[in-house]
Amino acid sequence: MPRSQYDYIIIGSGIAGLNTALLARENGSTLILTKGQVDDCNTRYAQGGIAAAIGTGDTPNLHMQDTLSAGAGLCNREAVEVLTNEGPQRIANLIRWGVPFDTSHGEISLGMEGAHSRPRILHAGGDATGQHIELALVSRVAESDIDVLDYTLATGIVVENGRAVAVDTLNCETGVQETFRGSHIVVGTGGAGQLFKYTTNPEVATGDGVALAFRAGARVMDMEFYQFHPTALRLKCAPTFLLSEAMRGEGAVLRDKYGRAFMSDYHPLADLAPRDVVSRAIATEMEKTDSESVFLDVSHLPSEVIQSRFPTIYHFCLDRGIDITREPAPVAPAAHYMMGGIQIDTWGRTSVPGLYACGEAACSAVHGANRLASNSLLDTLVFARRLVDCSLGQAPEDNPLDDESMLLRRLPERSPVCATMPSPSIENLQDLCWRNVGINRNGSRLLLTARILNLWQRMMPAPDDRASWELSNMVLLARLMVESALVRQESRGSHFRQDFPETRPEWEKHVALIQEEV
């Protein structure tokens, strides 16, 4: 039976939550809250791998330079130094915990991915990296004394005298509401891909943790930056399925419907260009040729290489009538990763004492305006360790979240929409965000969307079950994303405004939002 008081309460059961819990339990009683089952998360779907400078000829400094370059001027350099310097040690921890990284001739195999200057991507099971990590962590949690509450949705973070002290919960199966008190509250709930009609994320990725923290008074930052993975399988009557960046690292070529390789028209790195460039290029080619997709071609590679390197992708496509060893697969961009989130320092602290965050729900600006491929899993590992160290008093007392170049704004109220508009629902929200807050944006559509979302928030009844809580959280997240995108009057990284298509040096600053007056 769970207790009512814990040293650590972890919200979320992906790699961020599980890893934090395993580290925390060495220092106190620990509870994991997860709205689904403990292994239902984004992590298990991560195909690309983990980036770390462990190879011959590679260094943390080279990894840092690649990360800074991809981040388009908005990376927190201190956070990037922490990530790249501490990354190899975190990989060593995973190996000790039993993650079976792929090897060749007794050495860990290292792959190449877009915007990396060296092969530094570790994989497990070819393209099943996330699943192997998740299984290793879940197994260790099951063998520990960590309490886990499945099907338990966090509905509120209780703040007393300016400090986070407890979590309100709802049992999604029984409807029972409970409150659990904790000395340290950690949000590790992952991303919010379900905001969009097309996403590589599972159904649980509804941005709950960011909404929880924002309502509790925490700042959110960089919400305008959402990464769209360029190559998701696009087939009618088939789920959106990620075709890993590593395929292009191995030599896959993007072609239009006439078979022409087009990426050299857009970037010197061609098919290995940064993700935002590739996504926009694909969107442009689809519009030019009036197509529903472009095509990812690996048929020129040896069949045995494709099947051994990408077994999950190969069999998924084959089951749907596409043999990627013989023919190209239809692909199009899909929402993939949230660079913004709950603002944290390099020790995982938010602007609310006692409240921490890590993983995709958090934003230390380590990814800047555009995440470097395969840095996300490393991010969760590195900053989870520092978060626990911080809780033990090993961090400086000051929490330097303020930056003189930061734009701090209160979430504004918008006038209601007069025209006929759709009612609030998951489907309508996903369609609205895909059309107006997706790969290409402009001010008029963003403003209209902000007004619709504001009205939806006012008219929605108080949530009372998992579905209504998720919709409430997603509408709030969409508002945060839209308002941040309206503030940033330029194009940078994954944020592209058709009415402000240039990157402007005066916008080399972060946009932060808060619920209270500033």
Coordinates of C-alpha atoms in Angstrom, one line a residue:
M1 CA 0.0 0.0 0.0
P2 CA 1.3 3.5 -0.8
R3 CA 2.2 5.9 2.0
S4 CA 0.9 9.4 2.3
Q5 CA 4.4 11.0 2.7
Y6 CA 7.5 10.5 0.5
D7 CA 10.9 12.0 0.1
Y8 CA 10.5 12.0 -3.6
I9 CA 7.4 11.9 -5.8
I10 CA 8.1 11.3 -9.5
I11 CA 5.3 12.1 -12.0
G12 CA 5.9 10.1 -15.2
S13 CA 7.3 6.7 -16.0
G14 CA 9.5 7.2 -19.1
I15 CA 13.2 7.2 -19.0
A16 CA 13.2 10.5 -17.2
G17 CA 10.9 9.4 -14.4
L18 CA 12.3 5.9 -14.0
N19 CA 15.9 6.9 -14.0
T20 CA 15.2 9.7 -11.5
A21 CA 13.3 7.3 -9.3
L22 CA 16.2 4.8 -9.3
L23 CA 18.7 7.4 -8.4
A24 CA 16.4 9.0 -5.8
R25 CA 15.5 5.8 -4.0
E26 CA 19.2 5.5 -2.9
N27 CA 18.5 8.6 -0.7
G28 CA 14.9 8.3 0.4
S29 CA 11.4 6.9 0.0
T30 CA 10.2 7.2 -3.6
L31 CA 6.8 7.1 -5.4
I32 CA 6.2 7.0 -9.1
L33 CA 2.8 8.2 -10.4
T34 CA 1.9 7.2 -14.0
K35 CA -1.5 7.7 -15.7
G36 CA -1.1 4.5 -17.7
Q37 CA 1.1 1.5 -17.2
V38 CA 4.6 2.0 -16.0
D39 CA 6.1 1.2 -19.4
D40 CA 3.7 3.2 -21.5
C41 CA 5.7 6.2 -22.6
N42 CA 7.7 7.9 -25.4
T43 CA 11.0 6.2 -24.5
R44 CA 10.0 2.8 -25.8
Y45 CA 9.5 4.3 -29.2
A46 CA 12.9 6.0 -29.5
Q47 CA 14.6 4.4 -32.5
G48 CA 17.5 6.7 -33.2
G49 CA 19.6 6.0 -30.1
I50 CA 21.7 8.1 -27.7
A51 CA 24.5 10.5 -28.7
A52 CA 27.7 10.5 -26.6
A53 CA 31.3 11.3 -27.3
I54 CA 32.8 7.9 -26.6
G55 CA 34.4 7.0 -29.9
T56 CA 38.0 7.4 -31.2
G57 CA 38.5 10.9 -32.5
D58 CA 35.5 12.3 -30.8
T59 CA 35.4 14.6 -27.8
P60 CA 32.8 16.3 -25.6
N61 CA 33.8 19.6 -27.1
L62 CA 33.0 18.4 -30.6
H63 CA 29.7 17.1 -29.4
M64 CA 29.1 20.5 -27.8
Q65 CA 29.9 22.4 -31.0
D66 CA 27.4 20.2 -33.0
T67 CA 24.7 20.8 -30.4
L68 CA 25.3 24.5 -30.3
S69 CA 25.2 24.7 -34.1
A70 CA 21.9 22.8 -34.3
G71 CA 20.4 25.0 -31.5
A72 CA 20.5 28.1 -33.8
G73 CA 21.9 30.5 -31.2
L74 CA 19.5 29.7 -28.3
C75 CA 21.3 26.9 -26.5
N76 CA 22.3 27.5 -22.9
R77 CA 26.1 26.9 -23.3
E78 CA 26.5 25.8 -19.6
A79 CA 23.7 23.2 -20.0
V80 CA 25.3 21.9 -23.2
E81 CA 28.7 21.6 -21.5
V82 CA 27.1 19.6 -18.7
L83 CA 25.3 17.4 -21.2
T84 CA 28.3 16.6 -23.4
N85 CA 30.9 16.3 -20.5
E86 CA 28.7 14.1 -18.3
G87 CA 27.2 12.1 -21.1
P88 CA 29.8 9.3 -21.3
Q89 CA 29.5 8.5 -17.6
R90 CA 25.7 8.2 -17.9
I91 CA 26.2 5.8 -20.8
A92 CA 28.4 3.7 -18.5
N93 CA 25.6 3.6 -16.0
L94 CA 23.2 2.2 -18.6
I95 CA 25.7 -0.5 -19.5
R96 CA 26.0 -1.4 -15.8
W97 CA 22.2 -1.5 -15.6
G98 CA 22.1 -4.1 -18.4
V99 CA 21.2 -2.1 -21.6
P100 CA 22.6 -4.2 -24.4
F101 CA 24.1 -1.7 -26.8
D102 CA 25.0 -3.0 -30.2
T103 CA 28.6 -4.0 -30.8
S104 CA 31.0 -4.8 -33.6
H105 CA 34.2 -6.7 -33.0
G106 CA 33.8 -6.3 -29.3
E107 CA 33.4 -2.5 -29.4
I108 CA 30.2 -0.5 -29.1
S109 CA 28.9 0.4 -32.6
L110 CA 28.5 4.1 -33.3
G111 CA 26.2 5.4 -36.0
M112 CA 26.1 8.7 -37.9
E113 CA 23.0 11.1 -37.9
G114 CA 22.1 14.4 -39.3
A115 CA 24.1 17.5 -38.1
H116 CA 26.6 15.3 -36.2
S117 CA 30.3 15.7 -37.2
R118 CA 31.3 12.3 -35.9
P119 CA 29.7 8.9 -35.6
R120 CA 28.5 8.9 -31.9
I121 CA 25.1 7.4 -31.9
L122 CA 24.7 4.3 -29.7
H123 CA 21.9 1.8 -30.6
A124 CA 20.4 -1.2 -28.9
G125 CA 18.6 -3.9 -31.0
G126 CA 19.3 -1.8 -34.1
D127 CA 16.3 0.5 -34.1
A128 CA 14.8 -0.6 -30.7
T129 CA 17.0 1.5 -28.4
G130 CA 14.2 3.1 -26.4
Q131 CA 12.5 -0.3 -25.8
H132 CA 15.7 -1.9 -24.5
I133 CA 16.4 1.1 -22.1
E134 CA 12.8 1.1 -20.9
L135 CA 12.9 -2.7 -20.2
A136 CA 16.2 -2.4 -18.3
L137 CA 14.8 0.5 -16.1
V138 CA 11.4 -1.1 -15.6
S139 CA 13.1 -4.3 -14.4
R140 CA 15.3 -2.5 -11.9
V141 CA 12.3 -0.5 -10.6
A142 CA 10.3 -3.8 -10.2
E143 CA 13.2 -5.2 -8.1
S144 CA 13.4 -2.1 -5.9
D145 CA 11.4 -0.8 -3.0
I146 CA 10.0 2.1 -5.2
D147 CA 6.2 2.4 -4.9
V148 CA 4.5 2.6 -8.3
L149 CA 0.9 3.7 -8.8
D150 CA -0.3 2.8 -12.3
Y151 CA -3.4 4.4 -13.8
T152 CA -3.0 7.4 -11.4
L153 CA -3.2 10.8 -13.0
A154 CA -1.6 13.8 -11.3
T155 CA -4.2 16.6 -11.4
G156 CA -2.5 19.3 -9.3
I157 CA 0.7 20.3 -7.6
V158 CA 0.0 21.7 -4.1
V159 CA 2.0 24.8 -3.2
E160 CA 2.1 26.0 0.4
N161 CA 4.0 29.1 1.4
G162 CA 5.6 29.3 -2.0
R163 CA 6.9 25.7 -2.0
A164 CA 5.6 22.6 -3.8
V165 CA 4.7 20.1 -1.1
A166 CA 2.2 17.6 -2.5
V167 CA 0.5 16.1 -5.6
D168 CA -3.3 15.7 -6.0
T169 CA -4.2 12.5 -8.0
L170 CA -7.1 10.8 -9.6
N171 CA -7.3 7.0 -10.0
C172 CA -8.3 6.6 -13.6
E173 CA -10.0 3.2 -12.9
T174 CA -11.8 3.8 -9.7
G175 CA -12.3 7.6 -9.7
V176 CA -10.8 7.9 -6.2
Q177 CA -8.9 11.2 -5.5
E178 CA -5.9 11.2 -3.2
T179 CA -3.1 13.6 -2.2
F180 CA 0.4 12.5 -1.6
R181 CA 2.9 14.7 0.1
G182 CA 6.6 14.9 -0.9
S183 CA 9.7 16.7 0.1
H184 CA 10.8 16.8 -3.6
I185 CA 8.2 16.8 -6.5
V186 CA 9.7 15.8 -9.9
V187 CA 7.9 16.3 -13.2
G188 CA 9.1 13.8 -15.8
T189 CA 6.0 13.4 -18.0
G190 CA 7.4 13.7 -21.5
G191 CA 6.2 15.7 -24.4
A192 CA 2.9 16.7 -26.1
G193 CA 2.9 15.3 -29.6
Q194 CA -0.8 14.5 -29.3
L195 CA -1.4 18.3 -29.9
F196 CA -1.0 17.5 -33.5
K197 CA -2.9 15.5 -36.1
Y198 CA 0.3 13.7 -37.2
T199 CA 2.8 12.7 -34.5
T200 CA 5.3 10.0 -33.7
N201 CA 4.3 10.2 -30.0
P202 CA 2.0 7.6 -28.3
E203 CA -1.4 8.6 -27.0
V204 CA -0.1 9.3 -23.5
A205 CA 1.9 12.3 -24.8
T206 CA -0.5 15.1 -23.8
G207 CA 1.7 17.6 -22.0
D208 CA 0.2 17.0 -18.6
G209 CA 3.4 17.8 -16.6
V210 CA 3.9 21.2 -18.2
A211 CA 0.3 22.1 -17.6
L212 CA 0.6 21.0 -14.0
A213 CA 3.7 23.0 -13.4
F214 CA 2.4 26.1 -15.1
R215 CA -0.8 26.1 -13.0
A216 CA 1.4 25.7 -9.9
G217 CA 3.1 29.0 -10.8
A218 CA 6.2 27.7 -12.6
R219 CA 7.6 29.4 -15.7
V220 CA 7.6 27.7 -19.1
M221 CA 10.1 28.6 -21.8
D222 CA 10.7 28.2 -25.5
M223 CA 7.3 26.7 -26.1
E224 CA 7.3 28.0 -29.7
F225 CA 10.0 25.4 -30.6
Y226 CA 8.4 22.0 -31.5
Q227 CA 10.5 19.7 -33.6
F228 CA 8.8 17.9 -36.5
H229 CA 10.5 14.7 -37.5
P230 CA 10.8 14.8 -41.3
T231 CA 10.3 11.1 -42.0
A232 CA 7.2 9.5 -40.6
L233 CA 5.5 6.8 -42.6
R234 CA 2.5 8.3 -44.3
L235 CA 0.0 5.6 -45.4
K236 CA -3.8 5.6 -45.4
C237 CA -5.2 3.3 -42.7
A238 CA -1.8 3.0 -41.0
P239 CA -0.6 4.7 -37.8
T240 CA 2.0 7.4 -38.0
F241 CA 5.3 5.5 -37.6
L242 CA 8.8 7.0 -37.3
L243 CA 11.4 6.1 -39.9
S244 CA 14.5 6.8 -37.9
E245 CA 17.0 9.6 -38.7
A246 CA 19.6 6.9 -38.6
M247 CA 18.3 5.6 -42.0
R248 CA 19.6 8.8 -43.6
G249 CA 22.8 8.4 -41.6
E250 CA 23.2 5.0 -43.3
G251 CA 22.7 6.5 -46.7
A252 CA 18.9 6.8 -47.3
V253 CA 17.9 9.4 -49.9
L254 CA 14.7 11.5 -50.0
R255 CA 13.0 11.6 -53.4
D256 CA 10.0 13.4 -54.8
K257 CA 7.2 11.5 -56.5
Y258 CA 9.1 11.5 -59.8
G259 CA 12.1 9.8 -58.1
R260 CA 14.3 13.0 -58.0
A261 CA 16.6 13.4 -55.0
F262 CA 15.9 17.0 -53.9
M263 CA 17.6 17.7 -50.6
S264 CA 20.8 19.1 -52.2
D265 CA 18.5 22.0 -53.4
Y266 CA 18.0 23.1 -49.8
H267 CA 21.2 22.5 -47.8
P268 CA 24.9 21.6 -48.4
L269 CA 24.5 18.5 -46.2
A270 CA 21.6 17.3 -48.4
D271 CA 19.8 14.4 -46.7
L272 CA 21.9 14.9 -43.5
A273 CA 20.7 18.5 -43.0
P274 CA 19.2 19.5 -39.6
R275 CA 15.7 18.3 -39.0
D276 CA 13.9 21.6 -39.4
V277 CA 15.5 22.2 -42.8
V278 CA 14.5 18.7 -44.0
S279 CA 11.0 19.0 -42.7
R280 CA 10.4 22.3 -44.4
A281 CA 12.0 21.0 -47.6
I282 CA 9.7 18.0 -47.6
A283 CA 6.6 20.3 -47.0
T284 CA 7.7 22.5 -49.9
E285 CA 8.2 19.5 -52.3
M286 CA 4.8 18.1 -51.3
E287 CA 3.2 21.4 -52.1
K288 CA 5.1 21.8 -55.4
T289 CA 4.1 18.3 -56.6
D290 CA 0.6 18.3 -55.0
S291 CA 1.5 15.1 -53.1
E292 CA 0.6 13.6 -49.8
S293 CA 4.2 12.5 -49.2
V294 CA 7.7 12.2 -50.5
F295 CA 9.7 9.0 -50.5
L296 CA 12.6 7.7 -48.4
D297 CA 14.8 5.3 -50.4
V298 CA 17.2 2.8 -49.0
S299 CA 16.8 0.2 -51.7
H300 CA 20.3 0.9 -53.0
L301 CA 21.8 -0.5 -49.7
P302 CA 22.4 -4.2 -49.2
S303 CA 19.3 -6.0 -48.1
E304 CA 21.0 -7.7 -45.2
V305 CA 22.3 -4.3 -43.9
I306 CA 18.8 -2.9 -43.9
Q307 CA 17.2 -5.9 -42.2
S308 CA 19.9 -6.1 -39.5
R309 CA 20.2 -2.4 -38.9
F310 CA 16.5 -1.5 -39.0
P311 CA 14.6 -4.7 -38.1
T312 CA 11.6 -2.9 -36.5
I313 CA 11.2 -0.5 -39.4
Y314 CA 11.7 -3.2 -42.0
H315 CA 9.0 -5.5 -40.5
F316 CA 6.6 -2.7 -39.8
C317 CA 6.7 -1.6 -43.4
L318 CA 6.7 -5.1 -44.7
D319 CA 3.5 -5.9 -42.8
R320 CA 1.9 -3.0 -44.6
G321 CA 2.9 -4.1 -48.1
I322 CA 6.2 -2.1 -48.5
D323 CA 9.5 -3.9 -48.8
I324 CA 12.0 -1.1 -48.1
T325 CA 14.9 -3.3 -49.5
R326 CA 13.2 -3.1 -52.9
E327 CA 11.1 0.1 -53.0
P328 CA 11.0 3.5 -51.3
A329 CA 8.6 4.3 -48.4
P330 CA 6.2 7.2 -48.4
V331 CA 7.1 9.7 -45.7
A332 CA 6.0 13.1 -44.4
P333 CA 6.8 15.2 -41.4
A334 CA 5.1 14.6 -38.0
A335 CA 5.3 16.3 -34.6
H336 CA 8.1 14.6 -32.7
Y337 CA 9.8 16.5 -29.8
M338 CA 9.1 19.5 -27.6
M339 CA 12.2 21.6 -27.1
G340 CA 10.4 24.0 -24.7
G341 CA 8.8 23.1 -21.4
I342 CA 9.1 23.9 -17.7
Q343 CA 12.0 26.2 -17.2
I344 CA 14.8 24.7 -15.2
D345 CA 18.4 25.5 -14.3
T346 CA 21.2 23.0 -14.9
W347 CA 20.3 21.3 -11.6
G348 CA 16.7 20.6 -12.5
R349 CA 15.2 23.3 -10.3
T350 CA 12.1 25.2 -11.5
S351 CA 11.0 28.7 -10.4
V352 CA 8.9 27.0 -7.7
P353 CA 11.0 25.7 -4.7
G354 CA 10.6 22.0 -4.1
L355 CA 9.5 21.4 -7.7
Y356 CA 11.9 19.9 -10.2
A357 CA 11.6 18.7 -13.8
C358 CA 13.6 16.6 -16.3
G359 CA 13.3 15.1 -19.7
E360 CA 11.1 16.4 -22.5
A361 CA 8.8 18.2 -20.0
A362 CA 11.7 20.4 -18.9
C363 CA 13.6 23.2 -20.6
S364 CA 17.1 24.1 -19.7
A365 CA 17.7 25.4 -23.2
V366 CA 20.1 22.6 -23.8
H367 CA 18.5 22.0 -27.2
G368 CA 18.0 25.6 -28.1
A369 CA 15.7 26.2 -31.1
N370 CA 16.3 22.8 -32.7
R371 CA 17.4 19.7 -30.9
L372 CA 20.4 17.8 -32.3
A373 CA 19.4 14.3 -33.2
S374 CA 19.7 11.7 -30.4
N375 CA 20.5 14.2 -27.6
S376 CA 17.1 13.8 -25.9
L377 CA 17.7 10.4 -24.2
L378 CA 21.1 11.7 -23.0
D379 CA 19.4 14.8 -21.7
T380 CA 17.1 12.8 -19.4
L381 CA 20.0 10.7 -18.0
V382 CA 22.4 13.6 -17.3
F383 CA 19.9 16.0 -15.7
A384 CA 18.1 13.4 -13.7
R385 CA 21.4 12.7 -11.9
R386 CA 22.0 16.4 -11.3
L387 CA 18.5 16.8 -10.0
V388 CA 19.0 14.2 -7.4
D389 CA 22.4 15.6 -6.4
C390 CA 20.7 19.0 -6.0
S391 CA 18.0 17.6 -3.7
L392 CA 20.9 16.4 -1.5
G393 CA 22.3 19.9 -1.2
Q394 CA 25.1 19.4 -3.7
A395 CA 24.2 22.4 -5.9
P396 CA 24.8 26.1 -5.4
E397 CA 22.0 27.7 -3.5
D398 CA 21.2 30.3 -6.1
N399 CA 18.8 29.3 -8.9
P400 CA 19.8 31.5 -11.9
L401 CA 16.7 31.3 -14.0
D402 CA 16.6 35.0 -14.7
D403 CA 18.4 36.3 -17.8
E404 CA 18.6 39.9 -18.8
S405 CA 17.9 38.9 -22.4
M406 CA 14.8 36.9 -21.5
L407 CA 11.3 38.1 -22.4
L408 CA 9.0 37.2 -19.5
R409 CA 5.3 37.5 -20.3
R410 CA 2.0 36.7 -18.5
L411 CA -0.3 34.4 -20.6
P412 CA -2.6 37.0 -22.2
E413 CA -6.4 36.9 -22.4
R414 CA -7.8 37.1 -26.0
S415 CA -11.1 38.5 -27.2
P416 CA -13.6 35.8 -28.2
V417 CA -14.1 34.7 -31.8
C418 CA -17.3 35.9 -33.4
A419 CA -17.4 33.5 -36.4
T420 CA -18.7 29.9 -36.2
M421 CA -16.0 27.7 -34.7
P422 CA -15.6 24.0 -33.8
S423 CA -16.3 22.8 -30.3
P424 CA -13.4 21.8 -28.1
S425 CA -12.3 18.1 -28.7
I426 CA -9.1 16.2 -29.2
E427 CA -9.7 15.9 -32.9
N428 CA -10.6 19.5 -33.5
L429 CA -7.6 20.6 -31.4
Q430 CA -5.2 18.4 -33.3
D431 CA -6.5 19.6 -36.6
L432 CA -6.3 23.3 -35.5
C433 CA -2.7 22.9 -34.2
W434 CA -1.5 21.0 -37.3
R435 CA -2.9 23.6 -39.7
N436 CA -1.9 26.8 -37.8
V437 CA 0.9 25.9 -35.3
G438 CA 2.7 23.3 -37.4
I439 CA 5.8 23.5 -39.7
N440 CA 4.9 26.8 -41.3
R441 CA 3.2 29.6 -39.3
N442 CA 2.0 33.1 -39.8
G443 CA 0.7 35.8 -37.4
S444 CA -2.9 36.0 -38.6
R445 CA -3.5 32.3 -38.2
L446 CA -1.7 32.2 -34.9
L447 CA -3.8 35.1 -33.5
L448 CA -7.0 33.4 -34.7
T449 CA -5.9 30.1 -33.0
A450 CA -5.1 32.0 -29.8
R451 CA -8.6 33.5 -29.7
I452 CA -10.2 30.1 -30.3
L453 CA -8.1 28.3 -27.7
N454 CA -8.8 31.1 -25.1
L455 CA -12.6 30.7 -25.7
W456 CA -12.4 26.9 -25.5
Q457 CA -10.7 27.2 -22.1
R458 CA -13.5 29.4 -20.8
M459 CA -16.3 27.2 -22.1
M460 CA -14.9 23.8 -21.1
P461 CA -16.4 22.2 -17.9
A462 CA -14.1 21.4 -15.0
P463 CA -12.3 18.1 -15.8
D464 CA -13.3 15.0 -13.8
D465 CA -11.8 12.0 -15.6
R466 CA -8.6 11.2 -17.5
A467 CA -10.0 12.2 -20.9
S468 CA -11.3 15.6 -19.8
W469 CA -8.1 16.3 -17.8
E470 CA -6.0 15.5 -20.9
L471 CA -8.1 17.8 -23.1
S472 CA -7.8 20.6 -20.6
N473 CA -4.0 20.2 -20.4
M474 CA -3.7 20.1 -24.2
V475 CA -5.7 23.3 -24.7
L476 CA -3.5 25.0 -22.1
L477 CA -0.3 23.7 -23.8
A478 CA -1.6 24.8 -27.2
R479 CA -2.2 28.3 -25.8
L480 CA 1.3 28.5 -24.4
M481 CA 2.8 27.4 -27.7
V482 CA 0.7 29.8 -29.8
E483 CA 1.4 32.8 -27.5
S484 CA 5.1 32.1 -27.6
A485 CA 5.0 31.8 -31.4
L486 CA 3.2 35.2 -31.6
V487 CA 5.8 36.9 -29.5
R488 CA 8.8 35.6 -31.6
Q489 CA 8.6 37.7 -34.7
E490 CA 11.3 35.9 -36.7
S491 CA 12.2 32.4 -38.0
R492 CA 14.7 30.4 -36.0
G493 CA 15.3 26.6 -35.8
S494 CA 12.1 24.7 -35.7
H495 CA 10.0 27.9 -35.5
F496 CA 9.2 29.3 -39.0
R497 CA 7.0 32.3 -39.6
Q498 CA 6.1 33.0 -43.2
D499 CA 5.5 36.7 -42.2
F500 CA 8.9 36.9 -40.6
P501 CA 11.0 34.4 -42.6
E502 CA 14.5 35.8 -41.6
T503 CA 16.5 35.0 -38.5
R504 CA 17.1 38.3 -36.6
P505 CA 20.0 38.8 -34.2
E506 CA 17.8 40.9 -31.8
W507 CA 15.7 37.8 -31.2
E508 CA 18.6 35.7 -29.8
K509 CA 16.7 35.5 -26.6
H510 CA 14.2 33.2 -24.8
V511 CA 10.4 33.7 -24.5
A512 CA 9.1 32.7 -21.0
L513 CA 5.5 32.7 -19.9
I514 CA 4.0 32.7 -16.4
Q515 CA 0.5 32.5 -15.0
E516 CA 0.9 35.3 -12.5
E517 CA 1.4 39.0 -13.1
V518 CA 5.1 39.9 -13.9

